[in-house]
Short mmCIF file of C-alpha atoms in Angstrom, two decimals:
data_model
loop_
_atom_site.label_atom_id
_atom_site.label_comp_id
_atom_site.label_asym_id
_atom_site.label_seq_id
_atom_site.Cartn_x
_atom_site.Cartn_y
_atom_site.Cartn_z
CA MET I 1 -9.46 -25.27 -13.64
CA ASN I 2 -8.20 -22.11 -15.30
CA GLN I 3 -4.39 -22.06 -14.96
CA PRO I 4 -3.19 -19.42 -17.44
CA LEU I 5 0.32 -19.06 -16.07
CA GLN I 6 1.09 -22.74 -16.31
CA LYS I 7 0.50 -22.68 -20.07
CA LYS I 8 3.28 -20.14 -20.62
CA SER I 9 6.75 -21.24 -21.70
CA GLN I 10 9.90 -19.98 -20.03
CA SER I 11 10.81 -18.10 -23.22
CA SER I 12 7.91 -15.73 -22.60
CA VAL I 13 8.94 -14.83 -19.04
CA ARG I 14 9.85 -11.27 -20.01
CA GLY I 15 6.47 -10.82 -21.68
CA LEU I 16 4.71 -12.15 -18.59
CA PHE I 17 6.71 -9.79 -16.42
CA VAL I 18 5.79 -6.77 -18.54
CA ARG I 19 2.13 -7.76 -18.69
CA TYR I 20 1.68 -8.32 -14.98
CA THR I 21 3.82 -5.48 -13.66
CA ALA I 22 2.67 -2.82 -16.15
CA GLN I 23 -0.99 -3.41 -15.41
CA ASN I 24 -0.40 -3.61 -11.68
CA ILE I 25 1.66 -0.40 -11.70
CA LEU I 26 -1.21 1.36 -13.47
CA GLY I 27 -3.61 0.04 -10.85
CA MET I 28 -1.42 1.17 -7.96
CA LEU I 29 -0.95 4.58 -9.59
CA GLY I 30 -4.72 4.81 -9.69
CA ILE I 31 -4.80 4.36 -5.93
CA SER I 32 -2.14 7.02 -5.42
CA ALA I 33 -4.00 9.35 -7.77
CA TYR I 34 -7.04 9.49 -5.53
CA VAL I 35 -4.86 10.14 -2.47
CA LEU I 36 -3.38 13.10 -4.32
CA ALA I 37 -6.86 14.18 -5.41
CA ASP I 38 -8.04 14.05 -1.79
CA THR I 39 -5.09 16.19 -0.74
CA PHE I 40 -5.62 18.68 -3.56
CA PHE I 41 -9.37 19.15 -3.06
CA ILE I 42 -9.03 19.32 0.72
CA SER I 43 -6.28 21.94 0.39
CA ARG I 44 -8.69 24.02 -1.71
CA ALA I 45 -11.69 23.53 0.56
CA GLU I 46 -10.10 23.55 4.03
CA GLY I 47 -6.59 24.99 3.59
CA THR I 48 -3.67 24.09 5.84
CA ALA I 49 -5.96 22.84 8.63
CA GLY I 50 -7.56 20.35 6.27
CA ILE I 51 -4.23 18.98 5.04
CA THR I 52 -2.98 18.71 8.63
CA ALA I 53 -6.12 16.81 9.69
CA LEU I 54 -5.85 14.50 6.68
CA ASN I 55 -2.21 13.77 7.40
CA LEU I 56 -2.87 13.05 11.07
CA VAL I 57 -5.55 10.42 10.35
CA LEU I 58 -3.95 8.81 7.29
CA PRO I 59 -2.04 6.32 9.49
CA ILE I 60 -5.38 4.76 10.50
CA TYR I 61 -6.28 4.39 6.85
CA SER I 62 -2.83 2.88 6.25
CA LEU I 63 -3.48 0.33 9.00
CA ILE I 64 -6.80 -0.72 7.46
CA PHE I 65 -5.26 -0.97 4.02
CA ALA I 66 -2.25 -2.87 5.40
CA ILE I 67 -4.47 -5.50 7.02
CA GLY I 68 -6.32 -5.91 3.72
CA ALA I 69 -2.99 -6.21 1.91
CA MET I 70 -1.72 -8.86 4.31
CA LEU I 71 -4.90 -10.92 4.06
CA GLY I 72 -5.23 -10.41 0.31
CA VAL I 73 -1.66 -10.91 -0.86
CA GLY I 74 -0.95 -13.65 1.72
CA SER I 75 -4.10 -15.63 0.97
CA ALA I 76 -3.73 -15.20 -2.79
CA THR I 77 -0.09 -16.30 -2.59
CA ARG I 78 -1.07 -19.45 -0.67
CA PHE I 79 -3.82 -20.03 -3.22
CA ALA I 80 -1.37 -19.74 -6.14
CA ILE I 81 1.19 -22.08 -4.57
CA HIS I 82 -1.40 -24.74 -3.67
CA ARG I 83 -2.99 -24.50 -7.12
CA ALA I 84 0.37 -24.89 -8.87
CA ARG I 85 0.83 -28.09 -6.87
CA GLY I 86 -2.67 -29.29 -7.73
CA GLU I 87 -3.91 -29.20 -4.12
CA GLN I 88 -7.61 -28.65 -3.27
CA GLU I 89 -6.59 -26.52 -0.28
CA ALA I 90 -6.31 -23.64 -2.79
CA ASP I 91 -10.10 -23.22 -2.86
CA SER I 92 -10.34 -22.47 0.87
CA TYR I 93 -8.43 -19.21 1.03
CA LEU I 94 -10.70 -16.58 -0.55
CA GLY I 95 -13.75 -17.21 1.64
CA ASN I 96 -11.55 -17.44 4.72
CA ALA I 97 -9.90 -14.10 3.95
CA LEU I 98 -13.22 -12.29 3.36
CA VAL I 99 -14.71 -13.53 6.65
CA THR I 100 -11.52 -12.62 8.53
CA ALA I 101 -11.64 -9.08 7.12
CA LEU I 102 -15.22 -8.66 8.37
CA VAL I 103 -14.27 -9.79 11.87
CA VAL I 104 -11.17 -7.57 11.96
CA GLY I 105 -13.16 -4.62 10.60
CA ILE I 106 -15.71 -4.57 13.43
CA PRO I 107 -13.45 -2.76 15.98
CA PHE I 108 -12.77 -0.02 13.40
CA ILE I 109 -16.51 0.43 12.87
CA LEU I 110 -17.12 0.73 16.61
CA ILE I 111 -14.34 3.30 16.99
CA GLY I 112 -15.80 5.28 14.08
CA LEU I 113 -19.25 5.26 15.69
CA TRP I 114 -18.17 6.23 19.20
CA VAL I 115 -14.84 8.08 19.41
CA PRO I 116 -13.59 9.46 16.05
CA ASP I 117 -12.84 12.85 17.64
CA GLN I 118 -10.65 11.21 20.28
CA VAL I 119 -8.73 9.41 17.54
CA VAL I 120 -7.86 12.73 15.87
CA ALA I 121 -6.87 14.24 19.20
CA PHE I 122 -4.75 11.21 20.13
CA LEU I 123 -2.87 11.53 16.84
CA GLY I 124 -1.86 15.11 17.68
CA GLY I 125 -4.78 17.30 16.58
CA ASN I 126 -5.62 20.47 18.51
CA GLY I 127 -9.17 21.82 18.83
CA GLU I 128 -9.26 23.26 15.29
CA ILE I 129 -7.88 20.10 13.69
CA VAL I 130 -10.25 17.84 15.66
CA ALA I 131 -13.21 19.89 14.46
CA VAL I 132 -12.09 19.61 10.84
CA GLY I 133 -11.05 15.95 10.89
CA THR I 134 -13.72 14.19 12.97
CA SER I 135 -16.29 13.68 10.21
CA TYR I 136 -13.63 12.40 7.81
CA THR I 137 -12.36 9.90 10.38
CA ARG I 138 -15.83 8.66 11.34
CA ILE I 139 -16.88 7.91 7.77
CA PHE I 140 -13.82 6.03 6.54
CA LEU I 141 -13.68 3.94 9.73
CA LEU I 142 -17.27 2.80 9.16
CA PHE I 143 -16.25 1.39 5.77
CA ALA I 144 -13.13 -0.44 7.03
CA PRO I 145 -14.27 -3.94 5.90
CA ALA I 146 -14.95 -2.66 2.38
CA PHE I 147 -11.36 -1.42 2.02
CA MET I 148 -10.06 -4.84 3.10
CA TRP I 149 -12.48 -6.78 0.86
CA ASN I 150 -11.46 -4.70 -2.12
CA TYR I 151 -7.78 -5.56 -1.64
CA ILE I 152 -8.56 -9.26 -1.14
CA CYS I 153 -10.79 -9.53 -4.21
CA ASN I 154 -8.25 -7.67 -6.35
CA ALA I 155 -5.40 -9.94 -5.23
CA PHE I 156 -7.35 -13.11 -6.07
CA VAL I 157 -8.42 -11.84 -9.48
CA ARG I 158 -4.78 -11.01 -10.26
CA ASN I 159 -3.53 -14.38 -9.00
CA ASP I 160 -6.18 -16.22 -10.98
CA GLY I 161 -4.65 -14.92 -14.22
CA ASN I 162 -6.74 -11.81 -14.86
CA PRO I 163 -4.48 -8.82 -14.12
CA SER I 164 -6.34 -6.71 -16.71
CA LEU I 165 -9.59 -6.86 -14.75
CA ALA I 166 -7.73 -6.24 -11.49
CA MET I 167 -6.21 -3.12 -13.02
CA ALA I 168 -9.58 -1.99 -14.40
CA ALA I 169 -11.18 -2.42 -10.97
CA THR I 170 -8.52 -0.30 -9.30
CA LEU I 171 -8.57 2.43 -11.95
CA CYS I 172 -12.37 2.67 -12.03
CA SER I 173 -12.49 2.79 -8.24
CA SER I 174 -9.93 5.60 -8.20
CA LEU I 175 -11.65 7.55 -10.99
CA PHE I 176 -14.95 7.29 -9.12
CA ASN I 177 -13.25 8.62 -5.99
CA ILE I 178 -11.72 11.60 -7.78
CA VAL I 179 -14.97 12.59 -9.50
CA MET I 180 -17.05 12.19 -6.36
CA ASP I 181 -14.44 14.08 -4.34
CA TYR I 182 -15.13 17.13 -6.46
CA VAL I 183 -18.91 16.66 -6.61
CA LEU I 184 -19.38 16.11 -2.88
CA MET I 185 -16.89 18.73 -1.68
CA PHE I 186 -17.79 21.62 -3.97
CA PRO I 187 -21.19 21.54 -5.73
CA LEU I 188 -22.73 19.76 -2.71
CA ASP I 189 -20.54 21.67 -0.21
CA MET I 190 -19.95 18.68 2.10
CA GLY I 191 -16.32 19.55 2.88
CA MET I 192 -14.22 16.90 4.64
CA ALA I 193 -17.25 14.64 5.05
CA GLY I 194 -17.68 14.64 1.27
CA ALA I 195 -14.05 13.69 0.73
CA ALA I 196 -14.38 10.83 3.21
CA LEU I 197 -17.63 9.57 1.66
CA ALA I 198 -16.09 9.51 -1.83
CA THR I 199 -13.11 7.56 -0.51
CA ALA I 200 -15.33 5.17 1.46
CA ILE I 201 -17.63 4.23 -1.43
CA SER I 202 -14.86 3.78 -4.01
CA PRO I 203 -13.74 0.29 -2.82
CA ILE I 204 -17.29 -0.95 -3.36
CA VAL I 205 -16.91 -0.02 -7.02
CA GLY I 206 -13.70 -2.05 -7.18
CA ILE I 207 -15.33 -5.06 -5.50
CA LEU I 208 -18.25 -5.06 -7.93
CA ILE I 209 -15.88 -5.05 -10.91
CA CYS I 210 -13.79 -7.88 -9.40
CA CYS I 211 -17.00 -9.91 -9.01
CA VAL I 212 -17.19 -10.13 -12.81
CA HIS I 213 -14.33 -12.63 -12.52
CA LEU I 214 -14.92 -14.03 -9.04
CA LEU I 215 -18.52 -15.05 -9.87
CA SER I 216 -17.73 -16.23 -13.38
CA PRO I 217 -17.85 -19.99 -14.12
CA LYS I 218 -14.53 -19.50 -15.93
CA ARG I 219 -12.66 -18.65 -12.73
CA GLY I 220 -9.90 -21.09 -11.78
CA PHE I 221 -11.19 -22.09 -8.34
CA ARG I 222 -14.27 -22.71 -6.22
CA ILE I 223 -15.15 -20.48 -3.29
CA HIS I 224 -15.53 -22.50 -0.08
CA TRP I 225 -17.43 -20.81 2.75
CA ASN I 226 -16.22 -22.97 5.61
CA ARG I 227 -15.92 -22.05 9.28
CA LEU I 228 -13.23 -19.44 9.87
CA SER I 229 -9.84 -21.19 10.03
CA VAL I 230 -7.31 -19.45 12.23
CA LYS I 231 -4.63 -21.76 10.85
CA ARG I 232 -5.26 -20.53 7.29
CA VAL I 233 -5.29 -16.94 8.51
CA LEU I 234 -1.88 -17.40 10.12
CA LEU I 235 -0.47 -19.20 7.06
CA ALA I 236 -1.72 -16.39 4.84
CA CYS I 237 -0.41 -13.66 7.14
CA GLN I 238 2.98 -15.37 7.22
CA LEU I 239 3.36 -14.73 3.47
CA GLY I 240 1.45 -11.45 3.52
CA VAL I 241 3.51 -9.74 6.20
CA SER I 242 5.74 -7.97 3.67
CA ALA I 243 2.65 -6.52 1.99
CA PHE I 244 1.35 -5.47 5.42
CA VAL I 245 4.58 -3.70 6.29
CA GLY I 246 4.81 -2.19 2.81
CA GLU I 247 1.48 -0.48 3.44
CA ILE I 248 1.80 0.22 7.18
CA ALA I 249 5.31 1.64 6.85
CA SER I 250 3.97 4.92 5.52
CA GLY I 251 1.45 5.06 8.36
CA VAL I 252 4.05 4.42 11.06
CA THR I 253 6.39 6.92 9.45
CA THR I 254 3.59 9.49 9.34
CA VAL I 255 2.69 9.07 13.02
CA VAL I 256 6.30 9.38 14.18
CA PHE I 257 7.11 12.24 11.85
CA ASN I 258 3.92 14.13 12.75
CA PHE I 259 4.75 14.14 16.47
CA LEU I 260 8.36 15.16 15.86
CA ILE I 261 7.46 17.84 13.32
CA LEU I 262 4.74 19.30 15.54
CA ARG I 263 7.48 19.95 18.09
CA LEU I 264 9.95 21.34 15.56
CA ALA I 265 7.75 23.30 13.14
CA GLY I 266 4.10 23.19 14.26
CA ASN I 267 1.05 22.69 12.02
CA VAL I 268 2.74 24.32 9.01
CA GLY I 269 5.52 21.73 9.17
CA VAL I 270 3.00 18.89 9.42
CA ALA I 271 1.11 20.26 6.41
CA ALA I 272 4.37 20.42 4.43
CA TYR I 273 5.20 16.86 5.42
CA GLY I 274 1.69 15.82 4.41
CA VAL I 275 2.29 17.19 0.92
CA VAL I 276 5.69 15.47 0.61
CA ALA I 277 4.34 12.16 1.94
CA ASN I 278 1.34 12.18 -0.37
CA ILE I 279 3.49 12.92 -3.42
CA ALA I 280 5.81 10.13 -2.28
CA ILE I 281 2.85 7.73 -2.34
CA VAL I 282 3.02 7.89 -6.15
CA SER I 283 6.59 6.58 -6.10
CA THR I 284 5.77 3.90 -3.56
CA ALA I 285 2.83 2.85 -5.73
CA ILE I 286 5.16 2.13 -8.65
CA PHE I 287 7.41 -0.10 -6.55
CA SER I 288 4.40 -1.82 -4.99
CA GLY I 289 3.09 -2.39 -8.50
CA ILE I 290 6.32 -4.10 -9.50
CA SER I 291 6.31 -6.22 -6.34
CA GLN I 292 2.65 -7.22 -6.43
CA GLY I 293 2.71 -7.69 -10.20
CA THR I 294 5.53 -10.22 -9.99
CA GLN I 295 4.12 -11.97 -6.90
CA PRO I 296 1.75 -14.29 -8.84
CA LEU I 297 4.62 -15.18 -11.19
CA PHE I 298 7.07 -15.85 -8.36
CA SER I 299 4.48 -18.02 -6.58
CA GLU I 300 3.53 -19.93 -9.73
CA PHE I 301 7.04 -20.81 -10.87
CA TYR I 302 8.24 -21.36 -7.32
CA GLY I 303 5.37 -23.80 -6.81
CA LYS I 304 6.51 -25.61 -10.00
CA ASN I 305 10.10 -25.62 -8.66
CA ASP I 306 11.33 -23.70 -11.70
CA GLN I 307 14.17 -21.81 -9.99
CA ALA I 308 15.72 -20.54 -13.25
CA VAL I 309 12.57 -18.58 -14.10
CA VAL I 310 12.25 -17.34 -10.51
CA ARG I 311 15.79 -15.92 -10.71
CA GLN I 312 15.07 -14.33 -14.09
CA LEU I 313 11.94 -12.66 -12.73
CA ARG I 314 13.82 -11.45 -9.66
CA ASN I 315 16.53 -9.83 -11.79
CA LEU I 316 13.94 -8.18 -14.04
CA ALA I 317 12.07 -6.81 -11.01
CA MET I 318 15.21 -5.51 -9.29
CA GLY I 319 16.55 -3.89 -12.45
CA THR I 320 13.24 -2.19 -13.15
CA ALA I 321 13.01 -0.91 -9.58
CA PHE I 322 16.48 0.67 -9.80
CA VAL I 323 15.74 2.45 -13.08
CA VAL I 324 12.46 3.78 -11.69
CA ALA I 325 14.19 4.94 -8.48
CA VAL I 326 16.73 7.00 -10.42
CA CYS I 327 13.97 8.61 -12.50
CA VAL I 328 11.87 9.35 -9.40
CA LEU I 329 14.76 11.08 -7.63
CA GLY I 330 15.56 13.15 -10.71
CA LEU I 331 11.95 14.34 -11.00
CA ALA I 332 11.77 15.13 -7.29
CA VAL I 333 14.86 17.33 -7.46
CA CYS I 334 13.73 19.17 -10.60
CA LEU I 335 10.00 19.55 -9.89
CA ALA I 336 9.89 19.99 -6.11
CA GLU I 337 8.80 23.64 -6.10
CA PRO I 338 5.92 23.42 -8.63
CA ALA I 339 4.73 20.15 -7.08
CA VAL I 340 4.51 21.65 -3.58
CA SER I 341 2.87 24.85 -4.83
CA VAL I 342 -0.06 22.87 -6.27
CA PHE I 343 -1.13 21.96 -2.72
CA ASN I 344 -0.33 25.34 -1.15
CA SER I 345 -3.46 27.31 -2.04
CA ALA I 346 -2.75 29.94 0.63
CA GLY I 347 0.76 30.63 -0.73
CA ASP I 348 2.36 30.07 2.67
CA LEU I 349 6.08 30.77 2.13
CA GLN I 350 7.16 28.77 5.18
CA MET I 351 5.22 25.74 3.99
CA THR I 352 6.80 26.05 0.55
CA ALA I 353 10.29 26.23 2.04
CA TYR I 354 9.73 23.17 4.22
CA GLY I 355 8.08 21.22 1.41
CA VAL I 356 10.67 21.88 -1.31
CA THR I 357 13.63 21.06 0.94
CA GLY I 358 11.82 18.04 2.31
CA MET I 359 10.92 16.60 -1.07
CA ARG I 360 14.48 16.84 -2.40
CA LEU I 361 15.98 15.17 0.67
CA TYR I 362 13.24 12.62 1.38
CA PHE I 363 13.24 11.16 -2.14
CA ILE I 364 16.91 10.13 -1.91
CA GLY I 365 15.60 7.20 0.10
CA TYR I 366 13.90 5.72 -2.96
CA LEU I 367 17.29 4.65 -4.29
CA PHE I 368 17.05 1.98 -1.57
CA ALA I 369 13.27 1.72 -1.12
CA GLY I 370 12.58 0.30 -4.58
CA PHE I 371 14.93 -2.62 -3.96
CA ASN I 372 13.47 -3.13 -0.49
CA VAL I 373 9.82 -3.25 -1.58
CA VAL I 374 10.54 -5.65 -4.44
CA GLY I 375 12.96 -7.70 -2.32
CA THR I 376 10.55 -8.31 0.56
CA GLY I 377 7.82 -9.27 -1.92
CA TYR I 378 10.16 -11.77 -3.57
CA LEU I 379 11.14 -13.33 -0.23
CA SER I 380 7.50 -13.73 0.83
CA ALA I 381 6.33 -15.13 -2.52
CA THR I 382 9.04 -17.81 -2.41
CA GLU I 383 8.28 -18.84 1.19
CA VAL I 384 11.44 -17.31 2.73
CA ALA I 385 9.07 -16.07 5.41
CA GLY I 386 11.62 -15.63 8.21
CA TRP I 387 13.83 -13.20 6.31
CA ALA I 388 10.78 -11.46 4.84
CA PHE I 389 9.42 -10.89 8.34
CA VAL I 390 12.72 -9.56 9.68
CA ALA I 391 13.22 -7.22 6.71
CA SER I 392 9.62 -6.03 6.85
CA ILE I 393 9.63 -5.25 10.56
CA LEU I 394 13.00 -3.53 10.25
CA ARG I 395 11.84 -1.37 7.36
CA GLY I 396 8.36 -0.61 8.60
CA PHE I 397 9.01 -0.02 12.28
CA VAL I 398 12.44 -0.39 13.86
CA ALA I 399 14.71 1.39 11.41
CA ILE I 400 12.40 4.27 10.52
CA VAL I 401 11.41 5.05 14.11
CA ALA I 402 15.00 4.91 15.36
CA SER I 403 16.25 6.98 12.42
CA ALA I 404 13.55 9.62 12.88
CA PHE I 405 14.33 10.19 16.55
CA VAL I 406 18.12 10.14 16.16
CA MET I 407 18.27 12.23 12.98
CA SER I 408 15.79 14.84 14.23
CA TRP I 409 17.76 15.17 17.48
CA LEU I 410 21.00 15.67 15.55
CA PHE I 411 19.85 17.80 12.60
CA GLY I 412 16.32 19.09 13.33
CA MET I 413 14.01 19.25 10.29
CA THR I 414 16.85 18.30 7.93
CA GLY I 415 17.27 15.12 9.96
CA ILE I 416 13.55 14.41 9.67
CA TRP I 417 13.74 14.49 5.89
CA LEU I 418 16.86 12.29 5.79
CA ALA I 419 15.58 9.70 8.28
CA PHE I 420 13.73 7.84 5.53
CA THR I 421 16.95 7.42 3.54
CA VAL I 422 18.89 6.16 6.55
CA ALA I 423 16.20 3.61 7.42
CA GLU I 424 15.90 2.33 3.86
CA GLY I 425 19.69 2.07 3.59
CA VAL I 426 19.86 -0.14 6.69
CA THR I 427 17.03 -2.33 5.38
CA PHE I 428 18.73 -2.58 1.99
CA ALA I 429 21.78 -4.21 3.60
CA VAL I 430 19.63 -6.81 5.39
CA ILE I 431 17.57 -7.73 2.32
CA ALA I 432 20.70 -8.00 0.16
CA VAL I 433 22.13 -10.55 2.62
CA ALA I 434 18.84 -12.49 2.66
CA ILE I 435 18.64 -12.71 -1.12
CA LYS I 436 22.29 -13.69 -1.44
CA GLN I 437 21.76 -16.59 0.97
CA HIS I 438 18.73 -17.87 -0.92
CA ARG I 439 19.79 -17.65 -4.55
#
């Protein structure tokens, strides 16, 4: 059995940390790059209506991706812990996760076939936005299982000691998406449908690259295709809930913010928020890269009961997250206006004003968010599932929804932009207590 992490000495922990996190950050940045590319090309092809439609349906995409993250990260974490302990149970998790993703993906396919227009309308779209966004929604819903499979395969490749291939799969998938975005939307004049088709096919590229490792005789496990085990699904989800919330948080935030902003500032406000949120995805990707990059290391050394190395990795991850957060906020303050203008092809002055103010206020929250993303990942990877669940639900749902309603009622659009910071600050306090109790 291939067990590359177990062959490393404790003296090389810093090198392991750099190797795993750097490559995973690059992979996550690749994902965020194609989201930005989607936004950019759609802004050029469809204008403000296109960005509004994209922003309204992105929460559904976030839900699909979050389920894939929960199954992938949770199952791969269980796999790593069982393998470190020398238990055959490790071989059962990949096949179980892939079958579960297919079953869970079927309702999304049916919704995409029958009622994609009603989904856009339910999320706040008027007649114009429904017309623009229906084809995009239908296509990406039909490919829901592929998005989940891609995340699962990538997580297992990374946890089986091949982060380089996992990074390559993500980057190639994202590059394919960006290139095909342009080809399908402009030379082939397919508009929003072209953007959706490029996004939908890209995970298949990632899966095929991951199969180079997953089908190799050098992989560190066997793939068991047993009957679907609900018990293994639940055990995996228990450790994958922080990854789920890390992905779904942006979707929940987007839904709540969209409804509040539609009331306060109309479609122009939603378009501005869409720009800010999509730029913010780049920052979130870096923190997710740190968290998911260290997850295999946490699980490996935790499974070996090497608490000294686990603490060293935790301190490295937290310190890196703080430095990145400071840099991200500085860039947001300095580059807000040119960043927003890239996505404002019509030169709408109101959209620019909303977007610049929003970006500078919203990004303050990353001073807390980096710690929160890394902290919940650490708690899950070391089987502190109760605290991880509480922190994840607080961050992804309770705190952000409550903050959005209260802050918007008190301060209007300014409150909307600051709600993210308030929610992350509350979550920060909870995670700090959890980590202190489990040192």
